[in-house]
């Protein structure tokens, strides 16, 4: 099959390319410099030229705090762009797989979020991503999979484990938020599952796909230091002690209510594989 991957130079995009090639597919990988998904004419032309079987959208405006001050650009990329891609995919007869986020939820449920739970984003980023979901569903009602994932980390980009290890090399003590709980998901585990969904399983609608297990950012940091034998004191703090421009959901654990949904490994396994990938890179 032929996959067109957008946002191909991003953290997930890099692993998606590798997963597509490893599964034996032809991959057309377009980074932002090659295709700006907020440019409707460019999207139409690129998809028409590639004639893919599947469009896998890994492009997004992912600066959660930056989006608060930059809602128009975030909206162009996260809300309009996915709609343009879905229109173009339909015109080419292609399926579209689009990646969305746990930040479409308000975080007050207190138990894992499933696909049918009401959304309620608290940030510009979350709101623009939710509008992107709607745009996909409108433009490609029968031929899309919207995959919501969470707390991504991977070898191809800046991410929480890399930041924590860098800070641990510079400080004796790290203070990390303990009242936000989610599912840290390794892109090296998510990407092959996305390719599988894009090429074989083709399950329509919204699907939650995040690592098994859950933790707070503080617990994640503690595990990173334990797994790497890093001697640093990690202290818990509250979100109020570490104010940021964008509000985050306090609890955004994702689980699927769809029996056919793939199940990803535990986040600790993801961390182990991430650390191995870092060593061998
Ligand atoms: N990171 C997370 O924790 C997380 C959690 C849940 C869901 N997600 C979702 O997962 C997907 C992949 O995210 P990621 O973590 O891989 O983020 P990432 O590393 O920031 O990758 C996103 C890519 O999109 C590119 N991009 C930005 N604007 C674009 C445009 N107008 N046209 C084309 N490409 C554009 C970026 O290029 P530049 O770098 O040049 O801007 C970047 O290469 C996104 O849909 C994101 O919303 C991420």
Coordinates of C-alpha atoms and ligand atoms in Angstrom, one line a residue:
X1 CA 0.0 0.0 0.0
X2 CA 1.0 3.6 -0.5
X3 CA 1.0 5.8 2.6
X4 CA 1.2 9.6 2.5
X5 CA 2.6 10.8 5.9
X6 CA 2.3 14.5 6.8
X7 CA 4.3 16.2 9.5
X8 CA 6.9 13.6 8.6
X9 CA 9.8 15.3 10.4
X10 CA 8.0 15.4 13.8
X11 CA 8.5 13.0 16.6
X12 CA 5.6 10.7 15.6
X13 CA 6.1 11.3 11.9
X14 CA 9.6 9.9 12.0
X15 CA 8.5 6.7 13.7
X16 CA 5.5 6.4 11.4
X17 CA 7.7 6.5 8.4
X18 CA 9.9 3.8 9.9
X19 CA 6.9 1.7 10.8
X20 CA 5.4 2.1 7.3
X21 CA 8.6 1.0 5.6
X22 CA 9.1 -1.9 8.1
X23 CA 5.6 -3.1 7.2
X24 CA 6.6 -3.2 3.5
X25 CA 4.5 -0.2 2.4
X26 CA 5.5 2.5 0.0
X27 CA 5.8 5.7 2.0
X28 CA 5.6 9.3 0.7
X29 CA 6.8 11.3 3.7
X30 CA 6.2 15.1 3.6
X31 CA 7.6 17.3 6.2
X32 CA 6.3 20.8 6.9
X33 CA 8.7 22.3 4.4
X34 CA 7.3 20.1 1.7
X35 CA 3.6 20.4 2.6
X36 CA 2.0 23.0 4.8
X37 CA -1.3 21.3 5.7
X38 CA -3.0 24.7 6.3
X39 CA -2.6 25.5 2.6
X40 CA -5.6 24.0 1.0
X41 CA -4.4 24.2 -2.6
X42 CA -1.0 22.7 -1.7
X43 CA -2.8 19.8 0.2
X44 CA -5.1 19.2 -2.8
X45 CA -2.2 19.1 -5.2
X46 CA 0.1 16.9 -3.0
X47 CA -2.6 14.3 -2.4
X48 CA -3.7 14.2 -6.0
X49 CA -0.1 13.8 -7.1
X50 CA 0.8 11.1 -4.7
X51 CA -2.5 9.1 -5.1
X52 CA -2.0 7.3 -1.8
X53 CA -4.2 4.5 -0.4
X54 CA -3.9 6.2 3.0
X55 CA -3.2 9.6 4.4
X56 CA -1.7 9.5 7.9
X57 CA -1.7 13.0 9.4
X58 CA 1.1 13.4 12.0
X59 CA 1.3 17.2 11.4
X60 CA 0.0 19.5 14.1
X61 CA 0.7 22.7 16.1
X62 CA 1.8 21.0 19.3
X63 CA 3.1 23.9 21.4
X64 CA 0.3 23.6 24.0
X65 CA 1.3 26.8 25.8
X66 CA 2.2 28.7 22.6
X67 CA -1.3 28.1 21.2
X68 CA -2.9 30.2 23.9
X69 CA -1.2 33.3 22.4
X70 CA -1.4 32.0 18.8
X71 CA -4.9 30.6 18.3
X72 CA -5.2 31.6 14.6
X73 CA -2.1 29.7 13.6
X74 CA -2.9 26.7 15.9
X75 CA -6.4 26.7 14.4
X76 CA -5.1 26.8 10.8
X77 CA -2.9 23.7 11.4
X78 CA -5.0 21.7 13.9
X79 CA -8.6 22.5 12.8
X80 CA -8.5 23.6 9.1
X81 CA -5.6 21.4 7.9
X82 CA -7.1 18.1 8.9
X83 CA -10.3 19.1 7.0
X84 CA -8.3 19.9 3.8
X85 CA -6.4 16.6 4.1
X86 CA -9.7 14.7 4.5
X87 CA -11.3 16.4 1.5
X88 CA -8.2 15.6 -0.6
X89 CA -8.1 12.0 0.7
X90 CA -11.8 11.5 -0.3
X91 CA -11.0 12.9 -3.8
X92 CA -8.2 10.4 -4.2
X93 CA -10.2 7.5 -2.8
X94 CA -7.9 7.2 0.2
X95 CA -8.5 6.4 3.8
X96 CA -7.4 9.0 6.4
X97 CA -5.9 8.3 9.8
X98 CA -5.7 11.4 11.9
X99 CA -4.0 11.8 15.3
X100 CA -5.7 13.6 18.1
X101 CA -5.2 14.1 21.8
X102 CA -6.4 13.4 25.4
X103 CA -6.5 17.2 25.8
X104 CA -9.9 17.3 24.1
X105 CA -11.2 16.2 27.6
X106 CA -11.6 18.4 30.6
X107 CA -10.0 15.9 33.0
X108 CA -12.7 15.9 35.6
X109 CA -14.1 12.4 35.0
X110 CA -11.9 10.6 37.5
X111 CA -11.9 7.3 35.6
X112 CA -10.6 6.4 32.1
X113 CA -12.0 8.3 29.2
X114 CA -13.6 6.2 26.5
X115 CA -14.5 7.3 22.9
X116 CA -18.2 8.1 23.8
X117 CA -17.3 10.4 26.7
X118 CA -18.2 14.1 26.2
X119 CA -15.3 16.3 25.2
X120 CA -14.6 19.6 26.9
X121 CA -11.1 21.0 26.1
X122 CA -9.6 23.5 28.5
X123 CA -7.0 24.9 26.2
X124 CA -6.7 26.5 22.8
X125 CA -4.6 23.5 21.7
X126 CA -7.3 21.1 22.9
X127 CA -10.1 23.1 21.3
X128 CA -8.3 23.4 17.9
X129 CA -7.6 19.6 18.0
X130 CA -11.3 18.9 18.7
X131 CA -12.3 21.1 15.7
X132 CA -9.8 19.1 13.6
X133 CA -11.6 15.9 14.6
X134 CA -14.9 17.5 13.5
X135 CA -13.5 18.7 10.2
X136 CA -12.2 15.1 9.4
X137 CA -15.6 13.5 10.3
X138 CA -17.5 16.0 8.1
X139 CA -15.2 15.8 5.1
X140 CA -14.6 12.0 5.2
X141 CA -17.5 10.6 7.1
X142 CA -17.1 7.0 6.0
X143 CA -13.4 6.8 5.5
X144 CA -11.5 8.1 8.5
X145 CA -10.0 6.9 11.8
X146 CA -9.3 9.5 14.4
X147 CA -6.8 8.1 16.9
X148 CA -6.6 9.9 20.2
X149 CA -3.4 9.3 22.0
X150 CA -1.6 11.0 25.0
X151 CA 1.7 12.2 26.5
X152 CA 3.8 11.1 23.5
X153 CA 7.5 10.5 23.9
X154 CA 10.0 9.2 21.3
X155 CA 13.5 9.2 20.0
X156 CA 12.6 11.6 17.2
X157 CA 11.9 14.7 19.1
X158 CA 12.1 16.7 22.3
X159 CA 10.0 14.9 24.9
X160 CA 9.5 14.6 28.7
X161 CA 12.1 11.8 29.4
X162 CA 14.8 13.7 27.3
X163 CA 14.0 16.9 29.2
X164 CA 14.1 15.2 32.6
X165 CA 17.4 13.5 31.9
X166 CA 18.9 16.8 30.7
X167 CA 17.7 18.6 33.8
X168 CA 18.9 15.8 36.0
X169 CA 22.4 16.4 34.6
X170 CA 22.2 20.1 35.6
X171 CA 20.4 20.0 39.0
X172 CA 20.5 18.0 42.2
X173 CA 16.7 18.2 42.7
X174 CA 13.8 18.2 40.2
X175 CA 10.3 19.3 41.1
X176 CA 7.6 17.7 39.0
X177 CA 3.8 18.0 38.8
X178 CA 2.0 15.1 40.6
X179 CA -1.6 16.1 40.1
X180 CA -1.9 15.4 36.4
X181 CA -2.4 11.8 35.4
X182 CA -2.2 10.3 32.0
X183 CA -0.7 7.5 29.8
X184 CA 2.8 8.2 28.6
X185 CA 2.9 6.7 25.1
X186 CA 6.0 5.7 23.3
X187 CA 5.8 6.7 19.6
X188 CA 7.8 3.6 18.7
X189 CA 4.7 1.6 20.0
X190 CA 2.0 3.9 18.6
X191 CA 3.4 4.3 15.1
X192 CA 3.2 0.6 14.1
X193 CA -0.3 0.5 15.5
X194 CA -1.3 3.5 13.4
X195 CA 0.1 1.9 10.3
X196 CA -1.8 -1.3 11.0
X197 CA -5.0 0.8 11.5
X198 CA -4.2 2.7 8.3
X199 CA -3.5 -0.3 6.1
X200 CA -5.4 -3.3 7.3
X201 CA -7.8 -2.8 10.2
X202 CA -9.5 0.4 8.9
X203 CA -11.8 0.9 11.9
X204 CA -13.9 4.0 11.2
X205 CA -14.6 6.7 13.8
X206 CA -12.8 7.7 16.9
X207 CA -10.4 5.3 18.6
X208 CA -8.4 5.7 21.8
X209 CA -4.9 4.3 21.6
X210 CA -2.5 5.1 24.4
X211 CA -0.1 3.0 26.5
X212 CA -1.4 0.7 29.1
X213 CA -1.1 1.8 32.7
X214 CA -1.1 5.3 33.9
X215 CA 0.9 7.7 36.1
X216 CA 1.5 11.3 37.0
X217 CA 4.3 13.3 35.5
X218 CA 6.1 13.0 38.9
X219 CA 5.7 9.2 38.8
X220 CA 7.0 9.2 35.3
X221 CA 10.0 11.2 36.3
X222 CA 10.8 8.9 39.2
X223 CA 10.6 5.9 36.9
X224 CA 12.9 7.6 34.3
X225 CA 15.5 8.2 37.0
X226 CA 15.2 4.7 38.4
X227 CA 15.5 3.1 34.9
X228 CA 18.6 5.1 34.1
X229 CA 20.2 4.8 37.6
X230 CA 20.3 8.6 37.7
X231 CA 21.0 10.0 41.2
X232 CA 18.7 13.0 41.5
X233 CA 16.1 13.9 44.0
X234 CA 12.6 14.1 42.4
X235 CA 10.0 16.0 44.5
X236 CA 6.3 16.2 43.8
X237 CA 4.5 19.5 43.4
X238 CA 1.0 20.6 42.4
X239 CA 0.0 22.2 39.1
X240 CA -0.7 25.4 41.0
X241 CA 2.9 25.6 42.1
X242 CA 4.0 25.4 38.4
X243 CA 1.7 27.7 36.5
X244 CA 1.6 27.5 32.7
X245 CA -0.3 29.5 30.1
X246 CA -2.5 26.6 29.1
X247 CA -4.7 24.6 31.4
X248 CA -4.2 20.9 31.2
X249 CA -6.7 18.1 32.2
X250 CA -5.9 16.8 35.7
X251 CA -6.8 13.2 34.7
X252 CA -6.8 12.2 31.0
X253 CA -6.2 8.5 31.0
X254 CA -7.5 7.0 27.7
X255 CA -9.0 3.6 27.3
X256 CA -11.0 2.1 24.5
X257 CA -14.6 0.8 24.7
X258 CA -14.2 -0.7 21.2
X259 CA -13.4 -4.4 21.5
X260 CA -11.5 -4.4 18.3
X261 CA -9.1 -1.6 19.4
X262 CA -5.4 -2.5 19.5
X263 CA -3.8 -2.6 23.0
X264 CA -0.4 -0.9 23.4
X265 CA 2.3 -2.1 25.9
X266 CA 2.6 -0.5 29.4
X267 CA 4.2 2.9 29.6
X268 CA 7.1 1.4 31.5
X269 CA 7.8 -0.9 28.6
X270 CA 7.6 2.1 26.3
X271 CA 10.1 3.9 28.5
X272 CA 12.5 0.9 28.4
X273 CA 12.3 0.7 24.6
X274 CA 12.8 4.5 24.4
X275 CA 15.9 4.4 26.5
X276 CA 17.3 1.5 24.4
X277 CA 16.6 3.5 21.3
X278 CA 18.4 6.5 22.8
X279 CA 21.5 4.4 23.6
X280 CA 21.7 2.8 20.1
X281 CA 21.1 6.2 18.3
Ligands
LIG1 N1 3.3 15.2 21.9 C1 2.3 14.8 22.6 O1 2.4 14.7 23.8 C2 1.0 14.4 22.0 C3 0.0 13.9 22.8 C4 -1.2 13.5 22.2 C5 -1.4 13.7 20.8 N2 -0.4 14.3 20.1 C6 -0.6 14.4 18.7 O2 0.2 13.6 18.0 C7 0.5 14.1 16.7 C8 2.1 14.1 16.5 O3 2.6 15.0 17.5 P1 4.2 15.0 17.8 O4 4.3 14.7 19.2 O5 4.9 14.1 16.8 O6 4.5 16.5 17.5 P2 5.7 17.2 16.8 O7 7.0 16.5 17.1 O8 5.6 18.7 17.1 O9 5.4 17.0 15.3 C9 4.4 17.8 14.6 C10 5.0 18.1 13.2 O10 4.0 18.8 12.5 C11 4.7 19.9 11.8 N3 3.8 21.0 11.5 C12 3.5 22.1 12.2 N4 2.7 22.9 11.5 C13 2.6 22.3 10.2 C14 1.9 22.6 9.0 N5 1.2 23.8 8.9 N6 2.0 21.8 8.0 C15 2.7 20.6 8.1 N7 3.3 20.3 9.2 C16 3.3 21.1 10.2 C17 5.8 20.3 12.8 O11 6.8 21.0 12.1 P3 7.7 22.1 12.8 O12 8.4 21.3 13.9 O13 8.5 22.6 11.8 O14 6.7 23.1 13.4 C18 6.3 18.9 13.3 O15 7.3 18.4 12.5 C19 -0.1 15.5 16.7 O16 -1.4 15.4 16.0 C20 -0.3 15.8 18.1 O17 -1.4 16.7 18.3 C21 0.8 14.6 20.6

